[in-house]
């Protein structure tokens, strides 16, 4: 996570250059050198270092408690924001007036849209339909599929990887419920906003990368926490019975089985061609030594969607903005194309070829 966090902070710093803002990082007892990296690389960042993993909800509440701004943004460390994101969100927030939470168009490391960016209220019925991939009623889908991914509209539920809101609003609903250790707290917070009479808004014309698979290993512990969080949500906001306990246990077993099948049938993506979007010849040489394969320098304008070979595009953030990188990823994404980014001033490139697995880092 250390390299993803470093890239995230670099992108946020670029996004707040023209506004008065602060960056607050809360660490939940990381086992790598994330803490040292933050202290050495970003001494102006407000840093809260927990001696144990207190969970997503409590850690974010700690961060908001020391925040001073009118607006706050809850942000996962494995995200990349664009240079215009906060300026544009503040502008839209002022135009809307009263609101609960604003979320954005999230893509994974391959440029593909993440459906959890916009969701309906996860009733037991539509959650069951999502889990077992069957349509059992005419109720709303789990995801807000009635809205196009580039739409701007109100939606019930937004995802905790990126949540933009007024600090006062967050405090009025007492922030994240700390009964949720991890997962479900974003659904609960979104729902609390709705119960207060505030609409949540999805802003589909603003995009952010969420590598997603870097956040956690999707094993039995993950599944038990996830479905346990859903059970807690139902207990708080819906009438429950023994059926829901059985539903949770069945969901865990079914998900473990399907994930096991997916792992055995998956194929490793073998790169045949590497392209570097940069004017840095030294970077090209360094990458060729690490990759033991030729790297071709190419311009941003020359990149097209058509390809017959497995290729990897490496963007140099020293010369290309995060905004242009994300726009290009969305424009040229194909099943045969993967992406990596060299964050500004860093000696590594980073990316992820799947939203369900750990990312890839090449240090040179």
Coordinates of C-alpha atoms in Angstrom, one line a residue:
X1 CA 0.0 0.0 0.0
X2 CA 3.0 2.3 0.6
X3 CA 3.5 3.2 -3.1
X4 CA -0.2 3.6 -3.7
X5 CA -0.5 6.0 -0.8
X6 CA 2.5 8.0 -2.1
X7 CA 0.9 8.4 -5.5
X8 CA -2.5 9.3 -3.9
X9 CA -0.9 12.1 -1.8
X10 CA 1.0 13.4 -4.9
X11 CA -2.3 13.6 -6.8
X12 CA -4.1 15.3 -4.0
X13 CA -1.3 17.9 -3.6
X14 CA -1.7 18.7 -7.3
X15 CA -5.4 19.0 -6.9
X16 CA -5.3 21.5 -4.0
X17 CA -2.6 23.8 -5.5
X18 CA -5.1 26.6 -6.2
X19 CA -7.3 26.3 -3.1
X20 CA -6.8 26.5 0.7
X21 CA -6.8 22.9 1.9
X22 CA -5.1 20.4 4.2
X23 CA -4.2 16.7 3.8
X24 CA -4.8 14.4 6.7
X25 CA -3.5 10.8 6.7
X26 CA -4.6 8.3 9.3
X27 CA -2.6 5.1 9.4
X28 CA -4.0 1.9 10.9
X29 CA -0.8 0.2 12.1
X30 CA 0.7 -0.4 8.6
X31 CA 3.2 -3.2 8.5
X32 CA 5.2 -1.6 5.7
X33 CA 7.1 1.7 5.6
X34 CA 4.1 3.9 4.9
X35 CA 4.5 5.9 8.1
X36 CA 8.2 6.7 7.5
X37 CA 7.4 7.6 3.8
X38 CA 4.7 10.1 4.8
X39 CA 6.9 11.7 7.5
X40 CA 9.9 12.0 5.2
X41 CA 8.2 12.8 1.9
X42 CA 5.3 14.9 3.1
X43 CA 6.2 16.7 6.3
X44 CA 3.3 19.2 5.9
X45 CA 0.7 16.4 5.9
X46 CA -1.2 16.0 9.2
X47 CA -0.4 12.5 10.2
X48 CA -2.3 10.4 12.7
X49 CA -0.5 7.1 13.4
X50 CA -2.5 4.5 15.2
X51 CA -0.7 1.7 17.2
X52 CA -3.4 -0.8 16.1
X53 CA -5.9 -1.2 13.3
X54 CA -9.0 0.6 14.6
X55 CA -11.0 0.1 11.5
X56 CA -12.1 2.3 8.6
X57 CA -14.9 4.1 10.4
X58 CA -13.0 5.1 13.5
X59 CA -9.9 6.1 11.5
X60 CA -11.9 8.4 9.3
X61 CA -13.7 9.9 12.3
X62 CA -10.3 10.6 13.8
X63 CA -9.2 12.5 10.6
X64 CA -12.4 14.5 10.4
X65 CA -12.1 15.5 14.1
X66 CA -8.9 17.5 13.4
X67 CA -10.1 18.9 10.0
X68 CA -10.8 22.6 9.8
X69 CA -12.2 23.1 6.3
X70 CA -15.8 23.7 5.2
X71 CA -15.7 20.6 3.0
X72 CA -14.1 17.2 3.6
X73 CA -13.2 14.4 1.3
X74 CA -13.0 10.8 2.5
X75 CA -10.5 9.2 0.2
X76 CA -9.0 5.7 0.0
X77 CA -5.2 5.5 -0.2
X78 CA -5.3 3.5 -3.4
X79 CA -7.0 6.3 -5.4
X80 CA -5.7 8.9 -7.9
X81 CA -7.6 12.2 -8.2
X82 CA -7.4 14.7 -11.1
X83 CA -6.0 18.2 -10.7
X84 CA -9.5 19.8 -11.2
X85 CA -11.5 17.5 -8.9
X86 CA -11.9 19.6 -5.8
X87 CA -12.3 23.0 -7.5
X88 CA -15.1 21.5 -9.7
X89 CA -16.8 19.7 -6.8
X90 CA -16.9 22.9 -4.7
X91 CA -18.4 24.7 -7.6
X92 CA -21.1 22.1 -8.1
X93 CA -21.7 21.9 -4.3
X94 CA -22.5 25.6 -4.2
X95 CA -24.8 25.3 -7.1
X96 CA -26.7 22.4 -5.5
X97 CA -26.9 24.1 -2.1
X98 CA -28.0 21.5 0.6
X99 CA -26.8 18.0 0.0
X100 CA -25.6 15.0 1.8
X101 CA -22.6 13.4 0.0
X102 CA -21.2 13.8 -3.5
X103 CA -19.5 10.9 -5.3
X104 CA -17.7 10.6 -8.6
X105 CA -17.1 8.3 -11.6
X106 CA -14.6 5.7 -10.3
X107 CA -12.5 3.5 -12.7
X108 CA -10.2 0.7 -11.9
X109 CA -6.6 0.4 -13.0
X110 CA -7.7 -0.8 -16.4
X111 CA -9.9 2.2 -17.1
X112 CA -13.1 0.3 -16.6
X113 CA -16.1 1.8 -14.7
X114 CA -16.7 0.6 -11.1
X115 CA -20.4 0.0 -10.7
X116 CA -20.3 0.6 -7.0
X117 CA -19.8 4.3 -7.7
X118 CA -23.6 4.7 -7.7
X119 CA -26.0 2.3 -5.9
X120 CA -29.5 2.0 -4.7
X121 CA -30.4 1.2 -1.1
X122 CA -29.3 -2.4 -0.6
X123 CA -32.5 -4.0 0.4
X124 CA -32.4 -7.7 1.2
X125 CA -34.1 -8.5 -2.1
X126 CA -31.7 -6.7 -4.4
X127 CA -28.7 -7.8 -2.4
X128 CA -29.8 -11.4 -2.8
X129 CA -30.2 -10.8 -6.6
X130 CA -26.7 -9.3 -6.8
X131 CA -25.1 -12.1 -4.8
X132 CA -26.6 -14.9 -6.8
X133 CA -26.8 -13.0 -10.1
X134 CA -30.5 -13.6 -10.6
X135 CA -33.5 -11.2 -11.0
X136 CA -36.1 -12.4 -8.5
X137 CA -38.3 -9.3 -8.4
X138 CA -39.1 -6.1 -10.3
X139 CA -37.4 -4.1 -7.5
X140 CA -34.6 -1.7 -8.1
X141 CA -31.2 -3.3 -8.9
X142 CA -28.4 -3.2 -6.3
X143 CA -26.5 -0.8 -8.6
X144 CA -28.1 2.4 -9.9
X145 CA -28.1 1.0 -13.4
X146 CA -31.0 3.3 -14.5
X147 CA -28.4 6.1 -14.6
X148 CA -25.6 6.2 -17.3
X149 CA -22.1 6.1 -15.8
X150 CA -21.5 9.7 -17.1
X151 CA -24.7 11.1 -15.7
X152 CA -25.0 13.8 -13.0
X153 CA -27.9 12.9 -10.7
X154 CA -29.0 12.1 -7.2
X155 CA -28.5 8.5 -6.1
X156 CA -29.2 6.9 -2.7
X157 CA -25.8 5.2 -2.0
X158 CA -22.2 6.3 -2.7
X159 CA -19.0 4.4 -2.1
X160 CA -16.5 5.2 0.7
X161 CA -13.5 5.2 -1.6
X162 CA -14.4 8.8 -2.5
X163 CA -17.0 10.8 -0.5
X164 CA -17.1 14.6 -0.7
X165 CA -19.4 16.5 1.8
X166 CA -19.6 19.5 4.2
X167 CA -17.9 18.8 7.4
X168 CA -20.9 20.2 9.3
X169 CA -23.2 17.7 7.6
X170 CA -20.8 14.8 8.4
X171 CA -20.8 15.9 12.1
X172 CA -24.6 16.3 12.2
X173 CA -25.1 12.6 11.4
X174 CA -22.2 11.7 13.8
X175 CA -19.9 10.6 10.9
X176 CA -19.3 6.9 10.3
X177 CA -20.8 4.5 12.7
X178 CA -17.9 2.8 14.4
X179 CA -19.8 -0.4 14.9
X180 CA -18.7 -1.1 11.3
X181 CA -15.0 -2.1 11.3
X182 CA -14.7 -2.3 7.6
X183 CA -17.3 -2.3 4.8
X184 CA -20.9 -1.2 5.0
X185 CA -20.1 2.1 6.7
X186 CA -20.4 4.0 3.5
X187 CA -23.9 2.5 2.9
X188 CA -24.8 3.4 6.4
X189 CA -23.5 7.0 6.2
X190 CA -25.3 7.5 2.8
X191 CA -28.5 6.2 4.3
X192 CA -28.2 8.4 7.4
X193 CA -28.0 11.4 5.0
X194 CA -31.2 10.3 3.3
X195 CA -33.0 9.9 6.6
X196 CA -32.0 13.5 7.4
X197 CA -33.6 14.7 4.3
X198 CA -30.5 15.4 2.2
X199 CA -30.0 14.0 -1.3
X200 CA -26.7 12.3 -2.3
X201 CA -25.3 13.2 -5.7
X202 CA -23.4 11.2 -8.2
X203 CA -21.1 13.3 -10.5
X204 CA -20.4 11.2 -13.5
X205 CA -18.4 13.8 -15.4
X206 CA -15.5 13.7 -12.9
X207 CA -13.4 10.6 -12.7
X208 CA -11.0 9.1 -10.2
X209 CA -8.9 5.9 -10.3
X210 CA -9.6 3.4 -7.5
X211 CA -7.3 0.4 -7.8
X212 CA -9.6 -1.3 -5.3
X213 CA -7.8 -4.7 -5.2
X214 CA -5.0 -3.1 -3.3
X215 CA -7.2 -2.2 -0.4
X216 CA -7.6 -5.7 0.9
X217 CA -7.2 -9.4 0.2
X218 CA -10.6 -10.9 -0.8
X219 CA -10.4 -14.0 1.3
X220 CA -12.8 -15.5 3.9
X221 CA -11.9 -12.8 6.4
X222 CA -12.9 -10.1 3.8
X223 CA -16.2 -11.9 3.0
X224 CA -17.1 -12.4 6.6
X225 CA -16.5 -8.7 7.4
X226 CA -18.4 -7.6 4.3
X227 CA -21.5 -9.7 4.8
X228 CA -21.3 -9.1 8.6
X229 CA -21.4 -5.4 7.8
X230 CA -24.5 -5.9 5.6
X231 CA -26.1 -7.9 8.5
X232 CA -25.4 -5.0 10.8
X233 CA -27.0 -2.6 8.3
X234 CA -30.1 -4.7 8.1
X235 CA -30.4 -4.9 11.9
X236 CA -30.2 -1.1 12.1
X237 CA -32.5 -0.2 9.3
X238 CA -34.7 -3.1 8.3
X239 CA -36.7 -5.8 10.2
X240 CA -34.6 -9.0 10.3
X241 CA -35.1 -12.6 11.3
X242 CA -33.3 -15.9 11.2
X243 CA -33.6 -15.9 7.4
X244 CA -31.0 -13.1 7.2
X245 CA -28.5 -15.1 9.3
X246 CA -28.8 -18.0 7.0
X247 CA -28.6 -15.6 4.0
X248 CA -25.3 -14.2 5.3
X249 CA -23.7 -17.7 5.8
X250 CA -25.0 -18.9 2.4
X251 CA -23.6 -15.7 0.7
X252 CA -20.1 -16.3 2.2
X253 CA -20.0 -19.9 1.0
X254 CA -21.3 -19.1 -2.5
X255 CA -18.8 -16.2 -2.9
X256 CA -15.9 -18.3 -1.8
X257 CA -16.9 -21.0 -4.3
X258 CA -17.3 -18.6 -7.2
X259 CA -14.0 -16.7 -6.4
X260 CA -12.2 -20.1 -6.3
X261 CA -13.5 -21.0 -9.7
X262 CA -12.6 -17.5 -11.1
X263 CA -9.0 -17.9 -9.9
X264 CA -8.5 -21.3 -11.5
X265 CA -9.9 -20.2 -14.8
X266 CA -8.0 -16.8 -15.0
X267 CA -5.2 -16.2 -17.5
X268 CA -2.1 -14.1 -16.7
X269 CA -1.8 -11.1 -18.9
X270 CA 1.5 -11.4 -20.8
X271 CA 2.8 -8.1 -22.1
X272 CA 4.1 -8.1 -25.7
X273 CA 4.7 -4.4 -26.1
X274 CA 5.5 -1.6 -23.7
X275 CA 4.8 2.1 -24.6
X276 CA 6.1 5.0 -22.6
X277 CA 4.2 8.3 -22.8
X278 CA 7.1 10.6 -21.9
X279 CA 10.0 12.6 -23.3
X280 CA 12.5 11.2 -20.7
X281 CA 15.1 9.0 -22.4
X282 CA 16.6 8.1 -19.0
X283 CA 13.3 6.8 -17.8
X284 CA 13.0 4.7 -20.9
X285 CA 16.4 3.2 -20.3
X286 CA 15.7 2.5 -16.7
X287 CA 12.5 0.7 -17.5
X288 CA 14.1 -1.4 -20.2
X289 CA 16.7 -2.7 -17.8
X290 CA 14.0 -3.6 -15.3
X291 CA 11.5 -5.1 -17.8
X292 CA 14.3 -6.8 -19.9
X293 CA 12.2 -5.8 -22.9
X294 CA 12.1 -2.9 -25.3
X295 CA 10.1 0.2 -24.5
X296 CA 8.9 2.5 -27.2
X297 CA 8.4 6.2 -26.4
X298 CA 5.1 7.5 -27.8
X299 CA 3.1 10.7 -27.7
X300 CA -0.3 10.9 -25.9
X301 CA -2.0 11.9 -29.2
X302 CA -0.6 8.8 -31.0
X303 CA -2.3 6.4 -28.6
X304 CA -5.3 4.7 -30.2
X305 CA -7.8 2.1 -29.0
X306 CA -7.1 -0.4 -31.8
X307 CA -4.6 -3.1 -30.9
X308 CA -4.0 -6.7 -31.7
X309 CA -1.3 -7.3 -29.1
X310 CA -1.2 -7.3 -25.4
X311 CA 0.3 -3.9 -24.6
X312 CA 1.1 -1.9 -21.5
X313 CA 1.0 1.9 -21.5
X314 CA 3.2 3.7 -19.0
X315 CA 2.4 7.3 -18.3
X316 CA 5.0 9.7 -17.0
X317 CA 3.3 12.1 -14.6
X318 CA 6.3 14.4 -14.7
X319 CA 5.1 15.5 -18.1
X320 CA 1.4 14.4 -18.2
X321 CA -1.3 15.5 -15.8
X322 CA -3.4 13.0 -13.9
X323 CA -6.4 14.4 -15.7
X324 CA -5.0 13.6 -19.1
X325 CA -3.9 10.2 -17.9
X326 CA -7.3 9.3 -16.7
X327 CA -9.0 10.7 -19.8
X328 CA -6.7 8.6 -22.0
X329 CA -7.2 5.4 -20.0
X330 CA -11.0 5.7 -20.5
X331 CA -10.6 6.5 -24.2
X332 CA -8.2 3.7 -25.2
X333 CA -9.1 0.9 -22.8
X334 CA -9.3 -2.6 -24.3
X335 CA -9.0 -6.1 -22.8
X336 CA -5.5 -6.3 -24.3
X337 CA -4.3 -3.0 -22.7
X338 CA -2.9 -2.4 -19.2
X339 CA -1.7 0.8 -17.7
X340 CA 0.9 2.0 -15.2
X341 CA 1.8 5.5 -14.0
X342 CA 5.1 7.0 -12.9
X343 CA 4.0 9.6 -10.3
X344 CA 5.8 12.9 -10.4
X345 CA 9.3 12.8 -8.7
X346 CA 9.1 9.1 -8.0
X347 CA 11.5 6.2 -8.9
X348 CA 8.7 3.7 -9.5
X349 CA 5.8 2.9 -11.8
X350 CA 2.5 1.6 -10.5
X351 CA -0.7 0.1 -11.6
X352 CA -3.2 -2.8 -11.4
X353 CA -4.5 -5.2 -14.0
X354 CA -7.5 -6.3 -12.0
X355 CA -9.9 -4.8 -9.4
X356 CA -9.8 -8.1 -7.6
X357 CA -6.1 -8.5 -7.1
X358 CA -3.0 -6.7 -5.7
X359 CA -1.4 -4.1 -7.9
X360 CA 2.0 -4.1 -9.6
X361 CA 4.9 -1.9 -8.7
X362 CA 8.2 -1.6 -10.6
X363 CA 11.0 0.2 -8.7
X364 CA 13.9 1.4 -10.7

